[in-house]
C-alpha positions in Angstrom: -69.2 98.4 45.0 -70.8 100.5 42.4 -69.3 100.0 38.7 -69.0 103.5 36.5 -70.8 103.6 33.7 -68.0 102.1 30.6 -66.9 105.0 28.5 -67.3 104.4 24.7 -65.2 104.5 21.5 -66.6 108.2 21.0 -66.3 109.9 24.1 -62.4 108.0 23.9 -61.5 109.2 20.2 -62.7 112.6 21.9 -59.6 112.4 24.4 -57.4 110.8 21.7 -58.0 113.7 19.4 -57.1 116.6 23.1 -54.4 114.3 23.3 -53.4 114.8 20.2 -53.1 118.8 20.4 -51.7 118.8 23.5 -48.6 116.8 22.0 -48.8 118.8 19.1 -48.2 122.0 20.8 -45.5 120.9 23.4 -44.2 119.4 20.2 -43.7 122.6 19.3 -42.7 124.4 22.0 -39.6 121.8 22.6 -38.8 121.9 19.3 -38.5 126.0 19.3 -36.5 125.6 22.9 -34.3 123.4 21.6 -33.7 125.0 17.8 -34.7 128.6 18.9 -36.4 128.8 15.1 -39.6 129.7 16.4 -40.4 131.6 13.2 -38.9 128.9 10.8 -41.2 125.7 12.5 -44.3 127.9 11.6 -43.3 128.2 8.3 -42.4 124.6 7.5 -44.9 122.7 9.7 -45.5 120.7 6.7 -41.7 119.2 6.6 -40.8 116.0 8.2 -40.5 116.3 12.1 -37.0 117.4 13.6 -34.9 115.3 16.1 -36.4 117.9 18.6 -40.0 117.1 17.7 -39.3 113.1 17.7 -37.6 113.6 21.4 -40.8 116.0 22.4 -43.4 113.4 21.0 -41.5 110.8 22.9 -41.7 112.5 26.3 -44.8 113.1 26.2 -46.3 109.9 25.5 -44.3 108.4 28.3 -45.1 111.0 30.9 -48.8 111.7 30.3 -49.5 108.9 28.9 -48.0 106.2 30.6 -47.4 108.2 34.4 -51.1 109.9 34.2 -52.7 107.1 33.5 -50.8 104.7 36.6 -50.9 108.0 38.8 -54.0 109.4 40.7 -55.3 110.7 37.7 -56.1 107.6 35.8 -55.7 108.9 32.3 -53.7 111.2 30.1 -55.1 115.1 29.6 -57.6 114.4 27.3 -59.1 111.6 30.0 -59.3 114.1 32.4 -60.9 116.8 30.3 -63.5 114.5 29.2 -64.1 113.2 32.3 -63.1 109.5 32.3 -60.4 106.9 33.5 -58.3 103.9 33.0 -58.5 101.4 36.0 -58.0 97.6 36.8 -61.0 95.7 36.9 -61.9 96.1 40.5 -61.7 100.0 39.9 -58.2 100.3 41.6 -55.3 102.4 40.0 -53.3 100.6 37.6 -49.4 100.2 37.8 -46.8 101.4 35.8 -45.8 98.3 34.2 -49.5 97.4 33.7 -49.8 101.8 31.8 -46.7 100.8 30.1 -48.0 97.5 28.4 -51.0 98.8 27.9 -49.4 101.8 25.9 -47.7 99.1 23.8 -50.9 96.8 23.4 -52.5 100.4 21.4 -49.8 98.9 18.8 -51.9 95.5 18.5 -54.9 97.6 18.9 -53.8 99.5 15.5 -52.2 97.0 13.6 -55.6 95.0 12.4 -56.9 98.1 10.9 -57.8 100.0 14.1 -60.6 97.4 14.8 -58.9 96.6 18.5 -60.1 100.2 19.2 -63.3 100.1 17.5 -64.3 97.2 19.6 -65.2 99.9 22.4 -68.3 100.5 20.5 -69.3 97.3 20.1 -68.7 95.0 23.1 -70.4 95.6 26.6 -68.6 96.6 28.5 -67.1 98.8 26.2 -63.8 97.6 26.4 -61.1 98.0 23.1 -58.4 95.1 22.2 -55.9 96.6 24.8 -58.2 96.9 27.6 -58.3 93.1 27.0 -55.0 92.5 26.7 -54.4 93.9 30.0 -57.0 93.7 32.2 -58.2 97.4 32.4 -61.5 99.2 32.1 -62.2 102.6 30.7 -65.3 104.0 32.8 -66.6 107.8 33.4 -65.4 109.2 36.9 -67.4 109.5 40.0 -69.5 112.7 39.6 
């Protein structure tokens, strides 16, 4: 079997940061369903998040990121935009139960000052504290 090439901490933060906008706009976009204040959310952007936006930000991270990343995709938007994926160690598709503990292991990964996802940068294989944690890989995809 040939091994893709690891993917690093910045082509990752890269698909963080798409992540990131694309939960900020269908953030938005529930939050103006639900309240129909389309006009009033772009005005106060800067207030603390609704009930709507919490409930949006919530969906989101359990459908793209926890069913993308078990799913045929192997990895949220942003993994797929820049071209890489989440697998098991043999390259196979991971479960949901292994997506959804590796969502919560970003929590250990964050808690020591974001160094469990700086360690993609700096070990070999390129893996980050919750790759550890639960046995995945982050590689390119075939080209």
């Amino acid at each position: 079997m040939i091994e893709n090439k690891p993917a690093g901490f910045w082509i990752r933060f890269l698909a963080i940061f798409i992540d990131s906008l694309f939960v900020s706009l269908l953030t938005w976009l529930v939050a103006a369903l639900i309240t129909g204040e389309v006009e009033q959310l772009q005005q106060t952007q800067q207030q603390t998040e609704t009930n709507a936006e919490e409930l949006s930000s919530s969906i989101y991270s359990v459908f793209f990121i926890i069913l993308f990343t078990a799913s045929r995709f192997k990895g949220s938007p942003g993994k797929m935009i820049c071209k890489i994926q989440v697998t098991n160690e043999d390259g196979s598709t991971i479960s949901i139960l292994k997506s959804l503990g590796r969502y919560f292991a970003y929590i250990l990964s964050a808690l020591i000052l974001m160094i469990g996802f700086m360690m993609a940068g700096w070990t070999e294989r390129k893996r980050a504290l919750h790759d550890y944690i639960c046995q995945t890989v982050v590689t390119y995809r075939d080209q």
